[in-house]
Coordinates of C-alpha atoms (C1' of nucleotides) in Angstrom, one line a residue:
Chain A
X1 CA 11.6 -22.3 -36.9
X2 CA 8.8 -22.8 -35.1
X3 CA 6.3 -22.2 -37.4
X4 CA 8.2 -24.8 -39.6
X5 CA 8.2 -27.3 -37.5
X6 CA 4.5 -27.3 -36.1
X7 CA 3.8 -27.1 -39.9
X8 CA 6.1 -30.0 -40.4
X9 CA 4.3 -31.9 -37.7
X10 CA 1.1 -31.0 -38.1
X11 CA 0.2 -33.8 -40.1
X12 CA 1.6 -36.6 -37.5
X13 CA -0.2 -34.9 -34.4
X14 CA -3.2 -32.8 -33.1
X15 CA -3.8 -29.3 -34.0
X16 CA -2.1 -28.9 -30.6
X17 CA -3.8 -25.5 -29.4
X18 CA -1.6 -22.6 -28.6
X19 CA -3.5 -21.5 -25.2
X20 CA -7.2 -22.3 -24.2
X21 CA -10.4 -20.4 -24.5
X22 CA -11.4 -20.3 -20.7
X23 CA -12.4 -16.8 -19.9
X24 CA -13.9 -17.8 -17.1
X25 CA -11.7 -19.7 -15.4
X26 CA -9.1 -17.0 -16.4
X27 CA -11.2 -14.6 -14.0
X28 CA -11.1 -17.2 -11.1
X29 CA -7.5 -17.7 -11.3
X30 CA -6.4 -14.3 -11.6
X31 CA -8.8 -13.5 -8.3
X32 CA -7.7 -16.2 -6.4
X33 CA -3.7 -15.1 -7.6
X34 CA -4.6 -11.4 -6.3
X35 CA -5.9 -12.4 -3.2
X36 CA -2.8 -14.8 -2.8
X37 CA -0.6 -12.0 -3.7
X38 CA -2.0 -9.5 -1.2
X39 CA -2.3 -12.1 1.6
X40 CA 1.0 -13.5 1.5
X41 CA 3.6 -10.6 0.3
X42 CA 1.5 -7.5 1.4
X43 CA 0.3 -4.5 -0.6
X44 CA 3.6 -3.4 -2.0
X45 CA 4.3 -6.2 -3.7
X46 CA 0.2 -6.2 -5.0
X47 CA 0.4 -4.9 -8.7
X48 CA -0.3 -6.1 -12.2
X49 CA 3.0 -8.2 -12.8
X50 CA 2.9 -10.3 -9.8
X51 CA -1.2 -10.9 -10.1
X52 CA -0.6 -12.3 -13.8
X53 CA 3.1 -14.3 -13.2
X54 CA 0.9 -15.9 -10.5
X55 CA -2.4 -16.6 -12.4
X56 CA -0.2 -17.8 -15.0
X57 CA -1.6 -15.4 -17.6
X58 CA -0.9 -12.2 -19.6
X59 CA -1.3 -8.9 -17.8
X60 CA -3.4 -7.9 -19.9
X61 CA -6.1 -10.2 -18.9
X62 CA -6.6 -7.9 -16.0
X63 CA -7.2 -4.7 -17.7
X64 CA -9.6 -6.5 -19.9
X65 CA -11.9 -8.6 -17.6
X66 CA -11.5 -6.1 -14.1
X67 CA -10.6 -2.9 -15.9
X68 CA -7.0 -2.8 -13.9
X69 CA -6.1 -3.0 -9.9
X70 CA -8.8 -1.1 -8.6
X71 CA -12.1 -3.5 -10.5
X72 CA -9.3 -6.6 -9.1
X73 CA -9.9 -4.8 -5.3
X74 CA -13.7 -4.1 -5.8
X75 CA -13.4 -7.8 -6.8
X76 CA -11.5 -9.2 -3.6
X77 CA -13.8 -6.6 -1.2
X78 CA -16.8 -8.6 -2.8
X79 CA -15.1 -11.4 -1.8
X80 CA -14.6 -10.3 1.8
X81 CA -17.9 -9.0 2.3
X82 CA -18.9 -11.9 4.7
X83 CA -15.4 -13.3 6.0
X84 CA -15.9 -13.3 9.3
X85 CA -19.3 -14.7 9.5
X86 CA -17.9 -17.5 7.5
X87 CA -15.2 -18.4 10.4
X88 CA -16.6 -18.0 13.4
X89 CA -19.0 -19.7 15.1
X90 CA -22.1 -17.8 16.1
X91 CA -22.3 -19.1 19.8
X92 CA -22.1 -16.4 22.0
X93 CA -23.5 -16.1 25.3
X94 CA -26.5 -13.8 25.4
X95 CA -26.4 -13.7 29.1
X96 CA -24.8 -10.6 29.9
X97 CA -23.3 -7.6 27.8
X98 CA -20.0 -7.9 29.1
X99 CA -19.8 -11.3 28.9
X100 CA -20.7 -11.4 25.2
X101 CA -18.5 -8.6 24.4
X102 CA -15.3 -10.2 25.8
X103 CA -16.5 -13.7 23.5
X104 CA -17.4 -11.3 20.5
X105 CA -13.6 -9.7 21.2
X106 CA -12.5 -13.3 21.3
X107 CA -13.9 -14.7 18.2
X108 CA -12.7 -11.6 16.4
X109 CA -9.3 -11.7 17.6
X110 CA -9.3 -16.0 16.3
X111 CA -10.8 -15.0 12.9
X112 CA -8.3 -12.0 12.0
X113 CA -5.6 -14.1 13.4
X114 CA -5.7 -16.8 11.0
X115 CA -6.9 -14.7 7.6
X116 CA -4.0 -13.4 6.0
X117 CA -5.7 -11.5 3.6
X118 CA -8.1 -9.5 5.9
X119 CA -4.8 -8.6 8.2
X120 CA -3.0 -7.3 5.0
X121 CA -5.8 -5.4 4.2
X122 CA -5.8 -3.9 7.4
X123 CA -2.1 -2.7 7.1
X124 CA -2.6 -1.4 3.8
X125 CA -5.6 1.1 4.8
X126 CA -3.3 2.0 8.0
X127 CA -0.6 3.0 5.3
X128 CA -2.0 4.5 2.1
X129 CA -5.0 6.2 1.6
X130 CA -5.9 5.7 -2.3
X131 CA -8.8 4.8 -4.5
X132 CA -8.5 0.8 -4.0
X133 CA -7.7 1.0 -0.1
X134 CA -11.0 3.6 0.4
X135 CA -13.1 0.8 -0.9
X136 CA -11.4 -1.7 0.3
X137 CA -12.0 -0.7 4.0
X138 CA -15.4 0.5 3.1
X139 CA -16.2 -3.2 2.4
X140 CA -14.3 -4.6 4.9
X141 CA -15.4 -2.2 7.9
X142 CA -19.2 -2.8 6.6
X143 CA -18.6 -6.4 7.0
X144 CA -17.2 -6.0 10.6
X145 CA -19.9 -3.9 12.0
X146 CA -22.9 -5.9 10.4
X147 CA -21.0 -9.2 12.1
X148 CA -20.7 -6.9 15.3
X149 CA -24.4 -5.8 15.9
X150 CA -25.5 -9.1 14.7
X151 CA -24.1 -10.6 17.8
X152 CA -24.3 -7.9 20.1
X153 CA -28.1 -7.5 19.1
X154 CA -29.1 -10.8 21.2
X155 CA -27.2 -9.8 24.0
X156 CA -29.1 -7.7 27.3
X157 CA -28.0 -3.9 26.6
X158 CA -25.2 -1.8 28.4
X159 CA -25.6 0.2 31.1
X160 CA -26.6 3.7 29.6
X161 CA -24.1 5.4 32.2
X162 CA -21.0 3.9 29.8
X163 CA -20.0 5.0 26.9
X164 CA -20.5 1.4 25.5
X165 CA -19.4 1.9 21.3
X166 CA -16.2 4.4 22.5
X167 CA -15.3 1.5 24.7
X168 CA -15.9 -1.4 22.3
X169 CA -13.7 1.1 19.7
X170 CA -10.9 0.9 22.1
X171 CA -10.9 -2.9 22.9
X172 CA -11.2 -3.7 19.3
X173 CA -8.8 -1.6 18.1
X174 CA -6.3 -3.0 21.0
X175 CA -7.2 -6.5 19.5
X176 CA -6.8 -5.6 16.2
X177 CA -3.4 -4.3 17.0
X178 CA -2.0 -6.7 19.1
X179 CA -2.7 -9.4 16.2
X180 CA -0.9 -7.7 14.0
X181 CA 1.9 -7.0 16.4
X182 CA 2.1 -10.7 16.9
X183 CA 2.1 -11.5 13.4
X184 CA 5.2 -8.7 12.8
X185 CA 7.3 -8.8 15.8
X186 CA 5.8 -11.4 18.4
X187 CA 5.4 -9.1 21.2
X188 CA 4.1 -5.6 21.9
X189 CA 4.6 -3.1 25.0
X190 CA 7.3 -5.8 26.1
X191 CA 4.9 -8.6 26.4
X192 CA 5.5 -11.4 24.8
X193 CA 2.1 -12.7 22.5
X194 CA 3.0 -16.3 22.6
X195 CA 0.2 -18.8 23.7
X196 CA 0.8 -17.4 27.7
X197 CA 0.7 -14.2 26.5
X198 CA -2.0 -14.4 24.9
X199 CA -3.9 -16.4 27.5
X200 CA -3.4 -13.4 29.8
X201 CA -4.8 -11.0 26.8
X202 CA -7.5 -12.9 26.4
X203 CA -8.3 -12.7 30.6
X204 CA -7.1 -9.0 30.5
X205 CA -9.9 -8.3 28.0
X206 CA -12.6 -10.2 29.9
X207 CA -11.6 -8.6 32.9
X208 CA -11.9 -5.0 31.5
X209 CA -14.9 -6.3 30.2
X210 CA -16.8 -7.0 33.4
X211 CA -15.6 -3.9 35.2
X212 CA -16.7 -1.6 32.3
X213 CA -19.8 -3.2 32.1
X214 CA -20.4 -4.0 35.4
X215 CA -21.8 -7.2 36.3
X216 CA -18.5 -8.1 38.0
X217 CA -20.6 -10.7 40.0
X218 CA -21.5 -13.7 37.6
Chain B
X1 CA 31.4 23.9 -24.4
X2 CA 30.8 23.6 -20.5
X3 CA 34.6 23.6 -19.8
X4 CA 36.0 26.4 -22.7
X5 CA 33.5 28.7 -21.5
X6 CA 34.5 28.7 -17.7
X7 CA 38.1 28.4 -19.0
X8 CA 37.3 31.3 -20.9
X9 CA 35.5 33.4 -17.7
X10 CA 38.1 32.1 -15.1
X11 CA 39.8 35.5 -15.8
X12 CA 37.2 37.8 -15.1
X13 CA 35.3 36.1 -12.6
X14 CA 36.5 33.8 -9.1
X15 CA 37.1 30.1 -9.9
X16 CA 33.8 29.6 -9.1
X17 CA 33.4 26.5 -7.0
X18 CA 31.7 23.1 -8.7
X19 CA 30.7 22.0 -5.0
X20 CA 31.1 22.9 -2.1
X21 CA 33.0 20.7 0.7
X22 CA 31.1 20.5 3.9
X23 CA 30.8 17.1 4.8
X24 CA 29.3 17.3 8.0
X25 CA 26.3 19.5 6.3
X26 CA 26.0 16.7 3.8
X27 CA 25.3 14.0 6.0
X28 CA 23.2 16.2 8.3
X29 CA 21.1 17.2 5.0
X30 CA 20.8 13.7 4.2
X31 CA 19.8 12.4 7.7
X32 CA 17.1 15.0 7.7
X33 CA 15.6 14.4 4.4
X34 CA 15.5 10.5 5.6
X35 CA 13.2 11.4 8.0
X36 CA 11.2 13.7 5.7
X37 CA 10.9 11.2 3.5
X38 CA 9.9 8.2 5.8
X39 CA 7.3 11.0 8.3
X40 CA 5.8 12.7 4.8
X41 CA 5.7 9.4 1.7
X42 CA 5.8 6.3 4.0
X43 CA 8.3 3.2 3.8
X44 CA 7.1 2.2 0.6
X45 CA 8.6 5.6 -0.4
X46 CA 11.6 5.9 1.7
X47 CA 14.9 4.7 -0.4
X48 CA 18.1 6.3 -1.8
X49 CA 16.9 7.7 -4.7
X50 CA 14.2 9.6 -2.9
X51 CA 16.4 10.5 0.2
X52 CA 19.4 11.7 -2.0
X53 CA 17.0 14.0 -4.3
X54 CA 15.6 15.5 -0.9
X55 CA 18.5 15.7 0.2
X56 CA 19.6 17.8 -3.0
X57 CA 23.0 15.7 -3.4
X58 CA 24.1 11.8 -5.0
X59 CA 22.7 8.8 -3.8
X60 CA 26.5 7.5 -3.5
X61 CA 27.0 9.6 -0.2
X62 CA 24.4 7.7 1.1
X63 CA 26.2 4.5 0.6
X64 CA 29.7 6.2 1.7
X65 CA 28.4 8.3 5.0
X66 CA 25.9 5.6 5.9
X67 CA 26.6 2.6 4.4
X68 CA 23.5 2.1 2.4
X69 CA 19.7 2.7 4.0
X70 CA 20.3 0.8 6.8
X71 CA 22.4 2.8 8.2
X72 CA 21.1 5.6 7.6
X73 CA 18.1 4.0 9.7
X74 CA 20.0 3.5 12.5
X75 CA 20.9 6.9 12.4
X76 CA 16.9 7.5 12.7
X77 CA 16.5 5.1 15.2
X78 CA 19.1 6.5 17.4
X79 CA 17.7 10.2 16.8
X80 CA 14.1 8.5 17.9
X81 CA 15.7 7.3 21.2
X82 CA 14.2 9.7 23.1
X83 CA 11.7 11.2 21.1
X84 CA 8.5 11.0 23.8
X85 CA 10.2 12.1 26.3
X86 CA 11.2 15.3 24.3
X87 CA 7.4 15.9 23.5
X88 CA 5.5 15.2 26.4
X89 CA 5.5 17.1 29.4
X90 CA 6.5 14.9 32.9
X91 CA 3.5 16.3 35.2
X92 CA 1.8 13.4 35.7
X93 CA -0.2 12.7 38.6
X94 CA 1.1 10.1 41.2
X95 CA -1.8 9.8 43.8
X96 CA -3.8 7.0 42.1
X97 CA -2.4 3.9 39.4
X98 CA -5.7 3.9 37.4
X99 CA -5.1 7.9 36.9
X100 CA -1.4 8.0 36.0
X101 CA -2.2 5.1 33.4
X102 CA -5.0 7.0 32.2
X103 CA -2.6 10.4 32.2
X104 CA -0.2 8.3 30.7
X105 CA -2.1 7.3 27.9
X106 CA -3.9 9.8 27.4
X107 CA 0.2 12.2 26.6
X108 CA 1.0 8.9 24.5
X109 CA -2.0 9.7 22.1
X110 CA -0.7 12.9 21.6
X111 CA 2.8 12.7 21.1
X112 CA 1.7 9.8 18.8
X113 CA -0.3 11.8 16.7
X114 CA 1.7 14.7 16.3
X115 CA 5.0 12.8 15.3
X116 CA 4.5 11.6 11.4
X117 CA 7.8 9.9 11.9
X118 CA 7.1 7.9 14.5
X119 CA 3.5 6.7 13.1
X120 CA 5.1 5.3 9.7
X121 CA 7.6 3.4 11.7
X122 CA 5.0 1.9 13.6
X123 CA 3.0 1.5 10.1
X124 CA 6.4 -0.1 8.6
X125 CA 7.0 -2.7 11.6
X126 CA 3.4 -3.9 10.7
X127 CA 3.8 -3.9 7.2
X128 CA 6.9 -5.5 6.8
X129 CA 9.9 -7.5 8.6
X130 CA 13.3 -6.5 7.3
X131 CA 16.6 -5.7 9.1
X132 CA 15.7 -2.0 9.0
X133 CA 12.4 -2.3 10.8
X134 CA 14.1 -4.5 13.5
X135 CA 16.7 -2.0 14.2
X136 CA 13.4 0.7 14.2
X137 CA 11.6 -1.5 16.4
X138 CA 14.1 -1.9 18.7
X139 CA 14.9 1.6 19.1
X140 CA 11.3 2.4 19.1
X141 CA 10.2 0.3 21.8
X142 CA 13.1 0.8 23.9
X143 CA 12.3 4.3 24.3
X144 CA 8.6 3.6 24.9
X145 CA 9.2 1.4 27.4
X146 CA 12.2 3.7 29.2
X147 CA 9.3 6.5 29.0
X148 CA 6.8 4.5 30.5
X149 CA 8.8 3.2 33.5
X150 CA 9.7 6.4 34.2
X151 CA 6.4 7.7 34.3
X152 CA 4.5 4.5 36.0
X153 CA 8.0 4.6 38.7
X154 CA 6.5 7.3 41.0
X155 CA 3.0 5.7 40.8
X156 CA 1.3 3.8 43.6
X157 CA 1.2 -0.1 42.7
X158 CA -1.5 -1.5 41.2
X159 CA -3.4 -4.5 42.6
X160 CA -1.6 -7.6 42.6
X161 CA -5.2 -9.1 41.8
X162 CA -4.9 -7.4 38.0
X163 CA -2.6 -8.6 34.9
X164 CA -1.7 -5.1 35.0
X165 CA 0.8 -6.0 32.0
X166 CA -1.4 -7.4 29.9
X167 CA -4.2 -4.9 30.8
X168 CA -1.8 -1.5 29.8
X169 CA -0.8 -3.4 26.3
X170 CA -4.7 -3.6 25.4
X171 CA -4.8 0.2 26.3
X172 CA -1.7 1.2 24.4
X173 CA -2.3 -0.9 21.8
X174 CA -5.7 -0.1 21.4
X175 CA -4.5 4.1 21.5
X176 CA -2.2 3.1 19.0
X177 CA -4.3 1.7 16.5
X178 CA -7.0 4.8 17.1
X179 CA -4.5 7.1 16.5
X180 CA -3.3 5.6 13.6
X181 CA -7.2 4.8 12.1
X182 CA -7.8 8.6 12.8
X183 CA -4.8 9.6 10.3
X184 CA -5.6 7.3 7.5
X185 CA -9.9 6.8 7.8
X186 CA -10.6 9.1 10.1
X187 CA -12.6 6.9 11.9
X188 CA -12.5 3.4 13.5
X189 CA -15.3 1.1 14.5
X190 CA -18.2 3.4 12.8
X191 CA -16.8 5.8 15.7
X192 CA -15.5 9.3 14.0
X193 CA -12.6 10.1 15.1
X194 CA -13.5 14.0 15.3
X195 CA -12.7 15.9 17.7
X196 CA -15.7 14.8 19.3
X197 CA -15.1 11.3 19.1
X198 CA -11.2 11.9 20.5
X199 CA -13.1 13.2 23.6
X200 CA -15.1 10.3 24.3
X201 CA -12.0 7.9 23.7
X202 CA -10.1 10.1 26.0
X203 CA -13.3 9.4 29.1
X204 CA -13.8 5.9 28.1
X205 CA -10.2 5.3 28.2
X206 CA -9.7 7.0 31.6
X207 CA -13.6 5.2 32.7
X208 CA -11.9 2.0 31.7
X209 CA -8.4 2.6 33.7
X210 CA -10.3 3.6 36.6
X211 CA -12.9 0.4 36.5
X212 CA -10.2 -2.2 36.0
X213 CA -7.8 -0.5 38.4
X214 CA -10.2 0.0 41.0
X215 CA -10.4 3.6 42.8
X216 CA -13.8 3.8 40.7
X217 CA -14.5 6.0 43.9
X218 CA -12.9 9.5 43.7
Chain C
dA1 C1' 54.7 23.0 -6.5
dA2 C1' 53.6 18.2 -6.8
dA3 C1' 51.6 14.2 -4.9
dA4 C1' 48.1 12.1 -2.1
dA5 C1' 43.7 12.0 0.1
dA6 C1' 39.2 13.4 0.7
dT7 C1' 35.0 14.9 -1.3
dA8 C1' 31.3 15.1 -4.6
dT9 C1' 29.1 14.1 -8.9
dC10 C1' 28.0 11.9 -13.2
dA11 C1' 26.9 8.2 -16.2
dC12 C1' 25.6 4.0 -16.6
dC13 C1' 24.0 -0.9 -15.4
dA14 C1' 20.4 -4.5 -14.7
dG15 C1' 15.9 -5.3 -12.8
dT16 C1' 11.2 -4.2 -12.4
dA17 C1' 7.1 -1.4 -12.5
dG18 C1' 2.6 -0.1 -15.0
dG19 C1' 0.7 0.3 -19.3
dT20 C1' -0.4 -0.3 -24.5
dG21 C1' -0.5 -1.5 -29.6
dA22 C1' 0.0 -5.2 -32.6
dT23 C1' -0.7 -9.9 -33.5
dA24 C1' -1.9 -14.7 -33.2
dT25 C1' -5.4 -18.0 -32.2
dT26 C1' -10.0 -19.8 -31.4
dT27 C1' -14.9 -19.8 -31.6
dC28 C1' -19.3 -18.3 -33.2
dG29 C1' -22.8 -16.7 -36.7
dC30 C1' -24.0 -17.0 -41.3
Chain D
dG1 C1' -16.4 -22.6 -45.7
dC2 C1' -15.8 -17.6 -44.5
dG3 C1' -15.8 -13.4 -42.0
dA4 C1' -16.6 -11.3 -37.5
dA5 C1' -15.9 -11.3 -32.8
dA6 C1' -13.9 -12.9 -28.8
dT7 C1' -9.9 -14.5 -26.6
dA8 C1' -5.1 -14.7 -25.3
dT9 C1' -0.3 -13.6 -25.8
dC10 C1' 3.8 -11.1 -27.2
dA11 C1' 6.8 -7.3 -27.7
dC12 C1' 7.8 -3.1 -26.5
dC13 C1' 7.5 1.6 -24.2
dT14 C1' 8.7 4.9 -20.4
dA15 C1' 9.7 5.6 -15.8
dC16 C1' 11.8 4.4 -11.7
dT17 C1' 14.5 1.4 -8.5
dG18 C1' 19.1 0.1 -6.1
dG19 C1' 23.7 -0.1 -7.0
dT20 C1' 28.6 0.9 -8.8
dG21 C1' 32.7 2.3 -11.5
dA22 C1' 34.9 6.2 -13.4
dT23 C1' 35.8 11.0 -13.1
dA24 C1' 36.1 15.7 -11.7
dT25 C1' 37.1 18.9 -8.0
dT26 C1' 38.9 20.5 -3.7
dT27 C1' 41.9 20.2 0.3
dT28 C1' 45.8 18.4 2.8
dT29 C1' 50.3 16.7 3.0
dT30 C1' 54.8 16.3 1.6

DNA sequence: AAAAAATATCACCAGTAGGTGATATTTCGC
DNA sequence: GCGAAATATCACCTACTGGTGATATTTTTT
């Protein structure tokens, strides 16, 4: 019927092309519909199916051009290689360790708040260990500490006495956390993470800053 | 076949039972392999198919004894009321705030990282928002914060200078998010989370308690 | 003993997942 | 123009999911 009646029209109108040769923009919108996928309904919805109904393209597309899920991660870690020196700003006091830790926690805490993707990515490696979360936290965790001793390496060095990178682990990790707490359920340890609360995070983390690090006096 | 050849045996041997009726052992069977489930393979995991076959009975008893999975969550939850204070020893000190907080966190860490359960709730609650996890939550961080009242209760006051609130959700959050890196990487922050690296958290965390609550002096 | 209620299981449904072979269409090299 | 290679889609497979109606078995009540 079909056939019949592009046959039957043929002659009235254009070829009319059953789908367009556009590898490469094929590629670009399967990416982008990965990374939209992951970002927006989290890992367990991240699979072939969903990628494709939202690139608007066969399946199959995926296999052939990023050899399945795990080439579409590598892909989307490539991607995230440089995320956070893309949204934050790189002006940082260099006056005084503490001081530029507590910004550096700051700026962190901004830029994983508002990516989606980077925060999913996050839960994912918390949840499953497989192939495609390994390397995805290998790139993700390379781009953090390369963004982390960028800053830090302008800044006036810790006291020796401290155990300055078990501390930093700690602070980041209870930033990292609290984000994601505020993203799921909006509070954590019974304090709420609206803008006051986090206006008191942020002044609880500069001041465990400066009395880690000393240099309590300005 | 099946029914002529018992039909044919009943003489010579008992009726021999198709099932046995024990309800009560049912739904205990059930609730336990719910948690096995959820501590061993994760929410993504955790659903009636994979409960019932743990279980070793039909999926329908889930739905008749429980009413469905979430139910049978708040069953969970309700065994999970007062899971910390069942693992973790009460002798905390009570001479100093900075060292009961530190104590305190330092029995949290554990009882967190020996309890699978209680880790892939925390996982699920990031990961996703559904009437389950917010009956888990709930539960979850009612007992927390019943256990840490209870244990901060005897404790001298800490400076009224301090956003001690604020300052203790960092700390948990941030022991949290350790122990949870240290079960899927293994590490956090290009810190191993060795045994080695659990010690320095556990000074750092206790240097940091003792700096921001004062009493730095012994 | 017969009827009623409780208990447990089975068989099946629709929906979706990942994955693949066959096929249609388009472009390029000759 | 013609065949080969690249491109894109379709149709189908198996496996598993949550969910439910029908049925078989056991116990209790009458």
């Amino acid at each position: 019927m079909e056939e019949a009646f592009r046959a039957g029209m043929a002659k009235m109108t254009k070829p009319e092309k059953a789908w367009i040769r556009d590898r490469e923009g094929k590629e670009q919108a399967i990416l982008k519909a990965a990374m939209t996928v992951l970002a927006e309904r989290g890992f367990s919805k991240f699979g072939v199916n969903a990628v494709a109904k939202g690139a608007g393209c066969d399946k199959q597309l995926i296999y052939r051009y990023f050899g399945g899920l795990e080439g579409l991660a590598d892909k989307i870690g490539e991607e995230l290689a440089d995320w956070i020196g893309r949204e934050v700003s790189p002006d940082t006091r260099t006056d005084s360790y503490a001081e530029t830790v507590a910004d550096l926690l700051g700026k962190f805490s901004e830029a994983l708040l508002a990516n989606d993707l980077v925060r999913q990515i996050v839960i994912w490696e918390l949840a499953e260990s497989t192939p495609i979360t390994v390397r995805l936290s290998a790139a993700r965790s390379r781009a953090l500490s390369d963004w982390i001793s960028r800053t830090l390496k302008t800044a006036p060095s810790p006291s020796p006495r401290v155990d300055a990178p078990a501390i930093n682990a700690i602070l980041i990790a209870g930033v990292q956390h609290l984000v994601l707490a505020e993203r799921s359920s909006g509070s954590f340890a019974g304090l709420d993470l609206d803008e006051a609360g986090r206006r008191r995070v942020r002044a609880a983390i500069r001041a465990l800053c400066r009395s880690a690090y000393g240099e309590g006096e300005i």
